[in-house]
Short mmCIF file of C-alpha atoms in Angstrom, two decimals:
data_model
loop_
_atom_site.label_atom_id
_atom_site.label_comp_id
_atom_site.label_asym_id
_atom_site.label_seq_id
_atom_site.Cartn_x
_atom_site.Cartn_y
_atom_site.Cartn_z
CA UNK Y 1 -27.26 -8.30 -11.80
CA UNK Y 2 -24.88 -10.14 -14.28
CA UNK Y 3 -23.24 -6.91 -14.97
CA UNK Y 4 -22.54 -5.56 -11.32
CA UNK Y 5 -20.39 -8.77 -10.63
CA UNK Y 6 -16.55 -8.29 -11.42
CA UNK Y 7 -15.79 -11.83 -12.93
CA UNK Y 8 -18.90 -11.91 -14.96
CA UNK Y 9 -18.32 -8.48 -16.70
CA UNK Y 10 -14.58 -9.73 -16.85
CA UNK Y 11 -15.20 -12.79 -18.69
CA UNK Y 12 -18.13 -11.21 -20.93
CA UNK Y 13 -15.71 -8.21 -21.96
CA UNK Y 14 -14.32 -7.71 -24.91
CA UNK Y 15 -11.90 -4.79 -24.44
CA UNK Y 16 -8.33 -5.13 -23.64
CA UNK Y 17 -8.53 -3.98 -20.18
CA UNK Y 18 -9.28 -7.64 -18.81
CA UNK Y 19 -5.71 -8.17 -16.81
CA UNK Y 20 -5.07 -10.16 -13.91
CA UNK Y 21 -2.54 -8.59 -11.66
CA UNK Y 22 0.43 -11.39 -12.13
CA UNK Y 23 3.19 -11.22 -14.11
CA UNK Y 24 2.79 -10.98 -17.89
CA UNK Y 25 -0.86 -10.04 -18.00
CA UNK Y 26 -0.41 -6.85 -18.88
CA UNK Y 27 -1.81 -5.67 -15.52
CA UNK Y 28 -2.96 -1.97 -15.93
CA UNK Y 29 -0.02 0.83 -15.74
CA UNK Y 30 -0.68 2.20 -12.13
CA UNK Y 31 0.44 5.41 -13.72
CA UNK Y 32 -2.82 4.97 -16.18
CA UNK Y 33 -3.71 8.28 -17.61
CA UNK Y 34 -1.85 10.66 -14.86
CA UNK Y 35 -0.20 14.27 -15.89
CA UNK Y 36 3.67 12.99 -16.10
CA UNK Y 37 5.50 16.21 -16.82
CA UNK Y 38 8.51 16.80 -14.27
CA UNK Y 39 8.17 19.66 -12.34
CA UNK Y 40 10.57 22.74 -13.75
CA UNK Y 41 12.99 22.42 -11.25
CA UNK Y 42 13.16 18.70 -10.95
CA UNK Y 43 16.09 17.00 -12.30
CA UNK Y 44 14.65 13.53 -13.92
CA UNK Y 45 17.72 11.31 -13.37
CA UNK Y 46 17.71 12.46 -9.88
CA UNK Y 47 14.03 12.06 -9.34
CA UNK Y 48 14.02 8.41 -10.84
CA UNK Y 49 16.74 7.17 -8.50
CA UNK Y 50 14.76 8.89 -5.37
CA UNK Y 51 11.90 6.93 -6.51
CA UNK Y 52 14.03 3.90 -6.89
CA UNK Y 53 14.93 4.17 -3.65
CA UNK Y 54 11.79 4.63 -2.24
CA UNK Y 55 10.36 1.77 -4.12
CA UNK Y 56 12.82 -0.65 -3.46
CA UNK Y 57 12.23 -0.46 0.34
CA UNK Y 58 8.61 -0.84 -0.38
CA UNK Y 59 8.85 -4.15 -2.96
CA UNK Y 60 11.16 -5.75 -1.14
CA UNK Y 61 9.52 -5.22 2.34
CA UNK Y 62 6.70 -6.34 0.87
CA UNK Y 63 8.62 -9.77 -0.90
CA UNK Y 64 9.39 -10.07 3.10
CA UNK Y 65 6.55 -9.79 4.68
CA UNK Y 66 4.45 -11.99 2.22
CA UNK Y 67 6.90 -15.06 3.07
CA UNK Y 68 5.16 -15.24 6.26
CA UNK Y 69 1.99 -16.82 4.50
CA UNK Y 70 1.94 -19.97 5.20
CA UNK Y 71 3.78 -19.68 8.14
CA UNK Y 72 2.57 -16.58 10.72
CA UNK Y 73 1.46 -18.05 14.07
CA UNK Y 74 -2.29 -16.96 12.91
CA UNK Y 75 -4.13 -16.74 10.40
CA UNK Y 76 -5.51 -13.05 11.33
CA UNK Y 77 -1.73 -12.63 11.19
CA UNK Y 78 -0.95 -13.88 8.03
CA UNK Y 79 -3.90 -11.77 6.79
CA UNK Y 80 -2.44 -8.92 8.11
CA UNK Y 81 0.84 -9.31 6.71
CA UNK Y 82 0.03 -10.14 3.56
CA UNK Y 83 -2.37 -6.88 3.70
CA UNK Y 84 0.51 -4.72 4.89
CA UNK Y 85 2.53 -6.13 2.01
CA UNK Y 86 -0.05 -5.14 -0.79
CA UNK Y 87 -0.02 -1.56 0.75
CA UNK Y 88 4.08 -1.19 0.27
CA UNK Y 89 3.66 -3.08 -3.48
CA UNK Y 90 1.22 -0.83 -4.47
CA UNK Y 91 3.51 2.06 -3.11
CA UNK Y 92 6.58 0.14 -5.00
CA UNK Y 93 4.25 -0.05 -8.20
CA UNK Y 94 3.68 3.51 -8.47
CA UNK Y 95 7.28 4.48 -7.38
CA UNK Y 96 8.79 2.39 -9.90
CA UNK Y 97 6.54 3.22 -12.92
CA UNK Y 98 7.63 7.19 -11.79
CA UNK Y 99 11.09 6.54 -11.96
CA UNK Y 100 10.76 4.91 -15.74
CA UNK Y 101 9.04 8.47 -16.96
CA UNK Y 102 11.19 10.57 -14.76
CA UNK Y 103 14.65 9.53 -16.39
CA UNK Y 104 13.00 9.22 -19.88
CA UNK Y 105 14.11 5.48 -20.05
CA UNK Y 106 10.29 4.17 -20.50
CA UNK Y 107 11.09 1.35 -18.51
CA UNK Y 108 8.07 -0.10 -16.89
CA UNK Y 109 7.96 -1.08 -13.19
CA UNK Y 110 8.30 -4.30 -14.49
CA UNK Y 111 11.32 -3.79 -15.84
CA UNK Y 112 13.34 -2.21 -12.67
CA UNK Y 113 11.98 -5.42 -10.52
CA UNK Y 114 12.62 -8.40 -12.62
CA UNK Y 115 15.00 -7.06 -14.72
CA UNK Y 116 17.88 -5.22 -12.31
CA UNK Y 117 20.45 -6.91 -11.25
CA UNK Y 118 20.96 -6.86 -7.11
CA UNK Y 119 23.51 -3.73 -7.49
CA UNK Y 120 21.24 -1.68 -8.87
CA UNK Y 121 18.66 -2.05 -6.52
CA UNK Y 122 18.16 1.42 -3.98
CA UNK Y 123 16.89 -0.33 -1.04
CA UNK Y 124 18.02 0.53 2.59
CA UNK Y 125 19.80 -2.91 3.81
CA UNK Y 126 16.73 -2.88 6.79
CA UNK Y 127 14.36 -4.47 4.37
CA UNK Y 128 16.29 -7.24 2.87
CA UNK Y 129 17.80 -8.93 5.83
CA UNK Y 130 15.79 -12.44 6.50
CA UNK Y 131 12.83 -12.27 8.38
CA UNK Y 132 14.08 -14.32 11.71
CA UNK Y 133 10.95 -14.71 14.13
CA UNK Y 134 7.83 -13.11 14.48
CA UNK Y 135 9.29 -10.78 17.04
CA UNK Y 136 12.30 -9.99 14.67
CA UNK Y 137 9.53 -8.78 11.66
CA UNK Y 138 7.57 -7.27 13.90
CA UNK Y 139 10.40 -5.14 15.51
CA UNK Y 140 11.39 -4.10 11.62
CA UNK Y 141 8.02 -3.06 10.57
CA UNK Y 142 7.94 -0.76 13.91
CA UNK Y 143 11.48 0.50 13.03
CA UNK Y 144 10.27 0.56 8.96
CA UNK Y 145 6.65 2.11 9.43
CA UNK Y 146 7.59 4.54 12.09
CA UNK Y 147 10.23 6.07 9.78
CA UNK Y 148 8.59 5.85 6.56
CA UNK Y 149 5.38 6.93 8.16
CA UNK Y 150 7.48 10.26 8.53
CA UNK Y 151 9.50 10.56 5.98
CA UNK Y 152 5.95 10.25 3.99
CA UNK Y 153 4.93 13.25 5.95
CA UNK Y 154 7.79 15.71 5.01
CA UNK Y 155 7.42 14.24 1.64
CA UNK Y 156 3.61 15.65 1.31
CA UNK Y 157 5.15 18.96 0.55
CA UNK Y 158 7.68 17.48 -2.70
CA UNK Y 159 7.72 19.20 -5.81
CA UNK Y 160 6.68 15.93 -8.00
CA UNK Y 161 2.64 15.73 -7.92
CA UNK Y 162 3.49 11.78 -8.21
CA UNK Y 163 5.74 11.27 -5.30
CA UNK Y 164 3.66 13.60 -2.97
CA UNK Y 165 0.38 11.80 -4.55
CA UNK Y 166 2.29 8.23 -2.82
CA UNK Y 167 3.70 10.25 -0.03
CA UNK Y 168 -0.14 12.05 1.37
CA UNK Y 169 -1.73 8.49 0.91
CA UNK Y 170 1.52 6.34 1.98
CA UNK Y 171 1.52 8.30 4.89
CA UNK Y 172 -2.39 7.10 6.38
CA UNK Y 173 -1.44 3.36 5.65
CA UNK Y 174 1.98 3.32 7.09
CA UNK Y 175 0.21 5.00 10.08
CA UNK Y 176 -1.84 1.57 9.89
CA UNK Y 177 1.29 -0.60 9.78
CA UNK Y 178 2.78 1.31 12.62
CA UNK Y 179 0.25 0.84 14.73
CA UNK Y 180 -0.18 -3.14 13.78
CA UNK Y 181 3.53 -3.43 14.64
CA UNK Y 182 3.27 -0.98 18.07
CA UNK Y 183 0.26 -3.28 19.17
CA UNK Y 184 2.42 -6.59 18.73
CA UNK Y 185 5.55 -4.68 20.26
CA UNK Y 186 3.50 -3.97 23.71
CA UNK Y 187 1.57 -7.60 23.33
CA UNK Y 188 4.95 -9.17 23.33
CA UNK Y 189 7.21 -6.96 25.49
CA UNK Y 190 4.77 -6.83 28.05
CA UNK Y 191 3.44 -10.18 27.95
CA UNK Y 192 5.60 -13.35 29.33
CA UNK Y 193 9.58 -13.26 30.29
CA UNK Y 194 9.74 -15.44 27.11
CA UNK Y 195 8.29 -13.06 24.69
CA UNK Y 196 9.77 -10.18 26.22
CA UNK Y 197 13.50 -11.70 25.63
CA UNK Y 198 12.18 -12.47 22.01
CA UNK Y 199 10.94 -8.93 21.57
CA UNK Y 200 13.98 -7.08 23.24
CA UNK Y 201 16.27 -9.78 20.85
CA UNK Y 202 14.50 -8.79 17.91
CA UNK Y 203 14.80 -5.13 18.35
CA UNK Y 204 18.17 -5.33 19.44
CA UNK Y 205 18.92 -6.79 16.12
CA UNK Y 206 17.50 -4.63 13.83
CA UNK Y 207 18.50 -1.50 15.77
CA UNK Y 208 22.02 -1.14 13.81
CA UNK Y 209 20.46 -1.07 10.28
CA UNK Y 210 17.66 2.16 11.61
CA UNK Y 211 20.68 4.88 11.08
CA UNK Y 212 20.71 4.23 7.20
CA UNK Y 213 17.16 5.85 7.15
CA UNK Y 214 18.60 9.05 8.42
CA UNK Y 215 22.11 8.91 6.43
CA UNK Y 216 21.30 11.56 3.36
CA UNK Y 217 22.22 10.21 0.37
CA UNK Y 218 23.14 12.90 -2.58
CA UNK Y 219 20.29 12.50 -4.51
CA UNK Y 220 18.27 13.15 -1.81
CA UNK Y 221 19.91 16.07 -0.44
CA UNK Y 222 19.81 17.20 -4.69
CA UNK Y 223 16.08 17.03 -4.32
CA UNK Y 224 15.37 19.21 -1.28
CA UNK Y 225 14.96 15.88 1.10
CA UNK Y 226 17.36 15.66 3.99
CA UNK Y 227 16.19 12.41 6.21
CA UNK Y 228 18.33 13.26 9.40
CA UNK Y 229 15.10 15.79 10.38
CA UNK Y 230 13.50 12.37 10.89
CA UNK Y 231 16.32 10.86 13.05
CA UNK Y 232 15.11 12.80 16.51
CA UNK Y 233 10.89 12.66 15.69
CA UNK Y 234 11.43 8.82 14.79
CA UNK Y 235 13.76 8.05 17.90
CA UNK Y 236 11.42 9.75 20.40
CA UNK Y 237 8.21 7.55 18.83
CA UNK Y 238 10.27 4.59 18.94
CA UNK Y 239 11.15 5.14 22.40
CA UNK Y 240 7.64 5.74 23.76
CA UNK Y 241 6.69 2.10 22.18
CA UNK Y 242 9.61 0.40 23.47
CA UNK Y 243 9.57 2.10 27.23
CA UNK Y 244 5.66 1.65 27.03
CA UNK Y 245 6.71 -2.04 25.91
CA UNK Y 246 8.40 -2.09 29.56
CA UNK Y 247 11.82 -2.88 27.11
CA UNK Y 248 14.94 -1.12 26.74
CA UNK Y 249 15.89 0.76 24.16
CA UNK Y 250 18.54 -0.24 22.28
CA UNK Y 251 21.97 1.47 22.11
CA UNK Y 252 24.09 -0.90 18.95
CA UNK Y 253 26.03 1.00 17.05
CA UNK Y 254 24.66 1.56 13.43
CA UNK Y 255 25.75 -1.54 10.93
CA UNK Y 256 28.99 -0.46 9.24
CA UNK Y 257 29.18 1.21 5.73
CA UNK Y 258 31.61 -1.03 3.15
CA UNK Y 259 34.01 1.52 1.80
CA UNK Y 260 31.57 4.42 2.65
CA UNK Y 261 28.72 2.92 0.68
CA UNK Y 262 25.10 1.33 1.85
CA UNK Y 263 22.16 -0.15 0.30
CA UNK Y 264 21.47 3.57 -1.06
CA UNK Y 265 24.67 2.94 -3.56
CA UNK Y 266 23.52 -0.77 -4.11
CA UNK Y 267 25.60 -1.82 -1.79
CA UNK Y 268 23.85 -4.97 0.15
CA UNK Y 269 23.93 -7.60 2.92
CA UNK Y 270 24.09 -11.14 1.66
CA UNK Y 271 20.67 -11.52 2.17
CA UNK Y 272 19.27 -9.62 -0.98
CA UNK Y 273 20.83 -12.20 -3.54
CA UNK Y 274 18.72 -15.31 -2.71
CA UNK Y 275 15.74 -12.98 -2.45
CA UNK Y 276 15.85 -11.49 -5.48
CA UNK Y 277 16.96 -14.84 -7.35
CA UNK Y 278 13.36 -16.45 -6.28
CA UNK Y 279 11.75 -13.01 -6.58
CA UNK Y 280 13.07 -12.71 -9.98
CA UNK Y 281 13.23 -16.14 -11.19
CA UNK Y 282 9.73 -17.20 -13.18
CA UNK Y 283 10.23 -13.28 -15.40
CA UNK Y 284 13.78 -15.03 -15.98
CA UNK Y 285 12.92 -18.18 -16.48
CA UNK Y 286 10.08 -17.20 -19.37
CA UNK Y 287 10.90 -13.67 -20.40
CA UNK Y 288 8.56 -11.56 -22.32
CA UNK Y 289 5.62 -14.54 -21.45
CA UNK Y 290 2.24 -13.32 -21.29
CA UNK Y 291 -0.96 -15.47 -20.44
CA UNK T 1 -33.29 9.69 -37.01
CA UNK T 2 -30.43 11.33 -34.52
CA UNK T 3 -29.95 9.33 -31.73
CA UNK T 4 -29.12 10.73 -28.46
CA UNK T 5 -26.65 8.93 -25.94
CA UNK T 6 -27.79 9.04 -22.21
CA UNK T 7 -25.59 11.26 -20.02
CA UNK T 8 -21.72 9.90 -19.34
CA UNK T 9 -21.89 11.20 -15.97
CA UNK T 10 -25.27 9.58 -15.33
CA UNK T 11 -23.66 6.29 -16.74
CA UNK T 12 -20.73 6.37 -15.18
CA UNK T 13 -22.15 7.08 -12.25
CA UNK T 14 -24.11 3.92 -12.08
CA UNK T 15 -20.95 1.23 -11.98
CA UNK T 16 -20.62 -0.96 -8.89
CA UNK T 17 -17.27 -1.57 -7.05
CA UNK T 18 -16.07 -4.56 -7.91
CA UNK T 19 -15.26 -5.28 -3.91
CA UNK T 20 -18.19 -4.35 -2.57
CA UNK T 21 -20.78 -4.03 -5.66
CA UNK T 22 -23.79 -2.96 -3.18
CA UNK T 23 -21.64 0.88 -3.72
CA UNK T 24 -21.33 2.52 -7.07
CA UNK T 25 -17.65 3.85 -7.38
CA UNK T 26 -19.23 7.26 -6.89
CA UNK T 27 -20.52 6.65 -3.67
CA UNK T 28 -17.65 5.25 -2.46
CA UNK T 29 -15.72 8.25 -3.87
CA UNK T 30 -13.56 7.11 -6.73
CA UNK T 31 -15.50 9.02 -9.48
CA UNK T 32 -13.41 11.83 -9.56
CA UNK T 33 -15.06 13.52 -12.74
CA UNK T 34 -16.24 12.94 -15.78
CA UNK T 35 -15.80 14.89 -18.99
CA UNK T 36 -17.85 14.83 -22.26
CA UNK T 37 -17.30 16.43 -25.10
CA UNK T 38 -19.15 15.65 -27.92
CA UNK T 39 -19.39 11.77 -28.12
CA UNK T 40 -15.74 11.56 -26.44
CA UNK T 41 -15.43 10.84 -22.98
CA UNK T 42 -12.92 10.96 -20.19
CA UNK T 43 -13.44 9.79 -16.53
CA UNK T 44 -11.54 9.90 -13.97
CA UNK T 45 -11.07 7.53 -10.82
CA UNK T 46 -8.92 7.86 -8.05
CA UNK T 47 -7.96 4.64 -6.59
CA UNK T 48 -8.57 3.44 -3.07
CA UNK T 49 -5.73 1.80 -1.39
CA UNK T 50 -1.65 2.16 -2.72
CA UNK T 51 -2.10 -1.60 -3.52
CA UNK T 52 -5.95 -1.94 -4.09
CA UNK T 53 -5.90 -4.29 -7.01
CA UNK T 54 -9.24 -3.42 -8.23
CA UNK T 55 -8.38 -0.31 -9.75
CA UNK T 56 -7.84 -2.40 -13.14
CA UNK T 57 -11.69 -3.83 -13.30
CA UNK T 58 -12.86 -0.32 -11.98
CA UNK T 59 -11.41 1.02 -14.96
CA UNK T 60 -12.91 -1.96 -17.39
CA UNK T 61 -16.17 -1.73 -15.39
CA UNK T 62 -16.59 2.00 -16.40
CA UNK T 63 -15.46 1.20 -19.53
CA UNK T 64 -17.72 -1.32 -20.52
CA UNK T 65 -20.54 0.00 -19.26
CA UNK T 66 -19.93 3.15 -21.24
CA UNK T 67 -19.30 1.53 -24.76
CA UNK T 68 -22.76 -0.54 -24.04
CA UNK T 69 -25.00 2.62 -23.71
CA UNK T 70 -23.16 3.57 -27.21
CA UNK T 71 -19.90 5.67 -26.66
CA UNK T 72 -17.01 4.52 -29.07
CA UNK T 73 -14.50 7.30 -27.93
CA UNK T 74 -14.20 6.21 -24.07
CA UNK T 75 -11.00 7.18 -22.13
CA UNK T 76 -10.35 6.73 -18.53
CA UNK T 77 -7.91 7.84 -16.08
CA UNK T 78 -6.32 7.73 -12.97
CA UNK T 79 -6.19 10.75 -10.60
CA UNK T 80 -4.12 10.03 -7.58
CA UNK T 81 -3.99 13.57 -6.20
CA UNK T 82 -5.67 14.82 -3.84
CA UNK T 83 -5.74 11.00 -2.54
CA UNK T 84 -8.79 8.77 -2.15
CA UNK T 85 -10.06 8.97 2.00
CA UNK T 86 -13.08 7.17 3.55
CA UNK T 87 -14.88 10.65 4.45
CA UNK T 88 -15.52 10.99 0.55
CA UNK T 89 -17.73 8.00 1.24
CA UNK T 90 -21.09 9.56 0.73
CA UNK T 91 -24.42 9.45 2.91
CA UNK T 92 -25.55 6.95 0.53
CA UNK T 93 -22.86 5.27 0.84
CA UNK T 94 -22.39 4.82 4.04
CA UNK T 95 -26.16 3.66 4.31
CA UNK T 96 -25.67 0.95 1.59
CA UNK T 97 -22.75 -0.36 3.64
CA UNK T 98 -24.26 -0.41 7.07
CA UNK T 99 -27.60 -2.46 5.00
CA UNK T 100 -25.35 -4.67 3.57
CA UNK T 101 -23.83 -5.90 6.91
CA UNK T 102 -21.09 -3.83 6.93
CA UNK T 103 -19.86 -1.19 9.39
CA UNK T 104 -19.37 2.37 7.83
CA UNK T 105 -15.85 4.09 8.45
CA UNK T 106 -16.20 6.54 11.12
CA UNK T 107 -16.59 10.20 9.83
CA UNK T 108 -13.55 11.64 11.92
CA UNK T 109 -10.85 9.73 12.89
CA UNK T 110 -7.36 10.16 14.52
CA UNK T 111 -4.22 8.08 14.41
CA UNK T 112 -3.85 5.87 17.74
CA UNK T 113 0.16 5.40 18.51
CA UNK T 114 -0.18 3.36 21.80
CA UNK T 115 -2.21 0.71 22.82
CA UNK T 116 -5.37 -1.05 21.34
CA UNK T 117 -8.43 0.43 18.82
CA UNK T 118 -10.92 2.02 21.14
CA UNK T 119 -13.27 3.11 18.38
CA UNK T 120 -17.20 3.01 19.04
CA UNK T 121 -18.42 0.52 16.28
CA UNK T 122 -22.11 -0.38 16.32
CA UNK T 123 -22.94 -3.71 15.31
CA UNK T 124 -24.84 -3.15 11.59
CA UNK T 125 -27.04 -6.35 12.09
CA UNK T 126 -28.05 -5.56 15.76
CA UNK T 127 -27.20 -2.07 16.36
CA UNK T 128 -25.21 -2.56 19.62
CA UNK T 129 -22.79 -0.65 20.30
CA UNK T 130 -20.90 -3.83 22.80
CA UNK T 131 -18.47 -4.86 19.35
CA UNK T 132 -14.95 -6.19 19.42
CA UNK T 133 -11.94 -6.17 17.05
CA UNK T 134 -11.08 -9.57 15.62
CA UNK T 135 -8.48 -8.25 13.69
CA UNK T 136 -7.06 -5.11 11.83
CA UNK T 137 -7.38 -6.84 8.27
CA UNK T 138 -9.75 -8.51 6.31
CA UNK T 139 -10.60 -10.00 2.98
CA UNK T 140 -9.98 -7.34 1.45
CA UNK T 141 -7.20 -3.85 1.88
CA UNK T 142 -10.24 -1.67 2.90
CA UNK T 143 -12.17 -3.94 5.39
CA UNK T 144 -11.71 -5.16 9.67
CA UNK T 145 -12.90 -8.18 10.99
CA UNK T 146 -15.32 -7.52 13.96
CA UNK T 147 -17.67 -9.35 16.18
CA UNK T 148 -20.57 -8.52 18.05
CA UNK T 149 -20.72 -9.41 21.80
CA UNK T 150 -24.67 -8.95 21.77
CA UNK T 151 -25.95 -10.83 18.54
CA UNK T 152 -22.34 -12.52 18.50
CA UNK T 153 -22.62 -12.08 14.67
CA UNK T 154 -19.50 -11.52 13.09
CA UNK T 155 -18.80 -8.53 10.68
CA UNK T 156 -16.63 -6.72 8.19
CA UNK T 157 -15.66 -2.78 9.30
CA UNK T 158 -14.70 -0.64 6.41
CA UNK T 159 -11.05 1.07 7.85
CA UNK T 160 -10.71 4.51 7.65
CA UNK T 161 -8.00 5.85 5.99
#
């Protein structure tokens, strides 16, 4: 049996295929081995800052929702978090590895999250802003999983086998994540006076920052993908959880653009720069360390 | 003397899961292929989960396993389209699972937008079919916590996706 358990076989082996999945262990490329040729029609610089988008709203969701270890009301909670987070880095891991062979750069996904400073990053400003309470998270993941959910969807049918590959698969665990944040939306709204003001607050919060995920960006529109087909699906599924919820929807107006410009330009709430300096800091702090 | 190397396929087709190592990764459907030509071989795996962080030993598992039976030239690959699902879990599979105390995936599922799991789980150490969600997530991406109300054993559910 010595050979059917992992950390045996790892710590027998001899190959160079032994990584750990942390920083500087060479962790395998999640890319390993798959047909990278752009599709005719594709423009690469294009397609690399789609996928930077994409995968900058899953790593840094993710970097959110993993700083509730320690400190969800549950441990089945935490658990779940921390699961939900793993699905969007392992979406953000593919993304970003795509977008390094896309624009011909060879930059690893490595590279575009330690190594980019906060400008540069793609993300919408929905993912980045601090967590607040539990009612506050859970009211972004419903706003986050409900619209990624679809935008996966439409994305099934992209011309890039590596994007659609993320999108088709993206699509069943976002489904997941919608209906762990749905579940918590009804549990609170519908549970005490207390926990419905805390639900209705934290919804009525995030509400302004849902319009960026319908606001087309160029390189979108470039690539065939125009997100305002989600605005009216989303809004109606939204709406069904909140009413069912016995909450109101919310009517804020959507968080103003600086100068025209969003987190799609790398434009960003103050929130992103303490984030990304902890996020960033031990790659910084020892760069090019491997052990 | 010409010494004859036992089948890749057969080989590969052998290696546990890391995560649940009662399964061999082709009946939990991440053997996508295998190709031999000559003494060179390439196999393919499609991963599980986005974020399932056992693709990497997967890949070393297969690996080692087929250098040991003698192949030098061993290559393997990821295939991440079409996407990995739980209903290319096999028969086998599934029975392996269910023995080993865990509850299979169901075979069809749909995705539930309001309100709380109403799936019919039977309980794999007791067979009832009186079970209740503990929660969505588990010890591992894959897996539900579960508990029976009739033996009141606990147990992992394997999610579909």
């Amino acid at each position: 049996m010595t050979d059917d358990h992992v950390y045996l076989t790892l710590a027998e082996s001899d190959h160079e295929a032994e990584a750990r999945w942390a920083y500087g262990t060479g962790f395998a490329d999640p890319l390993l081995g798959v047909d990278t040729a752009l599709a005719p029609d594709v423009d690469g610089a294009d397609l690399s800052l789609y996928c930077q988008m994409l995968g900058d709203d899953a790593l840094i969701l993710s970097q959110r929702l993993i700083e509730w270890c320690t400190r969800a009301p549950e441990l089945e909670e935490e658990v779940a978090l921390a699961n939900l987070g793993l699905d969007l880095l392992g979406q953000a891991r593919l993304l970003l590895s795509r977008a390094g062979q896309a624009d011909g750069s060879g930059r690893g996904e490595d590279d575009f999250a330690y190594w980019r400073p906060e400008h540069e990053f793609r993300n919408v400003r929905l993912v980045e802003v601090a967590n607040g309470d539990f009612a506050f998270s859970v009211a972004r993941l419903l706003l986050f999983a409900t619209a990624r959910g679809a935008l996966y969807e439409l994305l099934a049918g992209a011309p890039d086998p590596v994007l659609r590959a993320v999108a088709v698969r993206g699509a069943k665990e976002l489904a997941y994540h919608q209906e762990y944040a749905t579940a918590w939306t009804l549990r609170l709204g519908d549970g005490t006076a207390y926990s419905a003001e805390r639900m209705q607050a934290g919804l009525d919060a995030v509400w302004p920052l849902l319009d960026e995920l319908f606001t087309p960006h160029e390189v979108e529109l470039r690539l065939g993908v125009d997100p305002t087909a989600l605005r009216e699906p989303v809004l109606a599924a939204l709406a069904e959880v909140i009413t069912e919820a016995r909450l109101t929807v919310p009517t804020a107006l959507p968080l103003a653009r600086i100068g025209g410009r969003a987190g799609r330009d790398g434009v960003h709430t103050e929130a992103l720069g303490p984030l990304l300096a902890e996020f960033q800091s031990v790659a910084r702090e020892h760069p090019g360390a491997t052990w | 003397m010409v010494i004859t190397l036992p089948s890749a396929a057969e080989v590969a087709a052998t290696v546990p899961d890391p995560e649940l190592p009662m399964l061999t990764l082709a009946d939990l459907g991440v053997l996508a292929g295998v190709e031999q030509q000559g003494e060179a071989v390439t196999v393919w795996l499609t991963p599980t989960y986005s974020g399932c962080p056992a693709v990497a030993e997967m890949a070393a598992d297969v690996d080692t396993r087929l250098r040991k039976v003698g192949y030098v030239d061993v290559s393997v690959r990821l295939r991440l389209d079409p996407p990995w699902s739980t209903d290319l879990i096999t028969a086998e599979g599934r029975r392996k699972l269910a023995e080993a105390g865990i509850a299979p995936p169901a075979a069809e599922h749909g995705v539930l937008r309001l309100g709380p799991t109403r799936l019919a789980v039977d309980c794999p150490q007791c067979g009832s079919a009186d079970t209740e969600e503990l929660s969505r997530f588990g010890s591992t991406a894959c897996k539900a916590l579960w508990r029976c109300r009739a033996c009141r054993e606990p147990f992992e559910r394997m999610k579909e996706i």
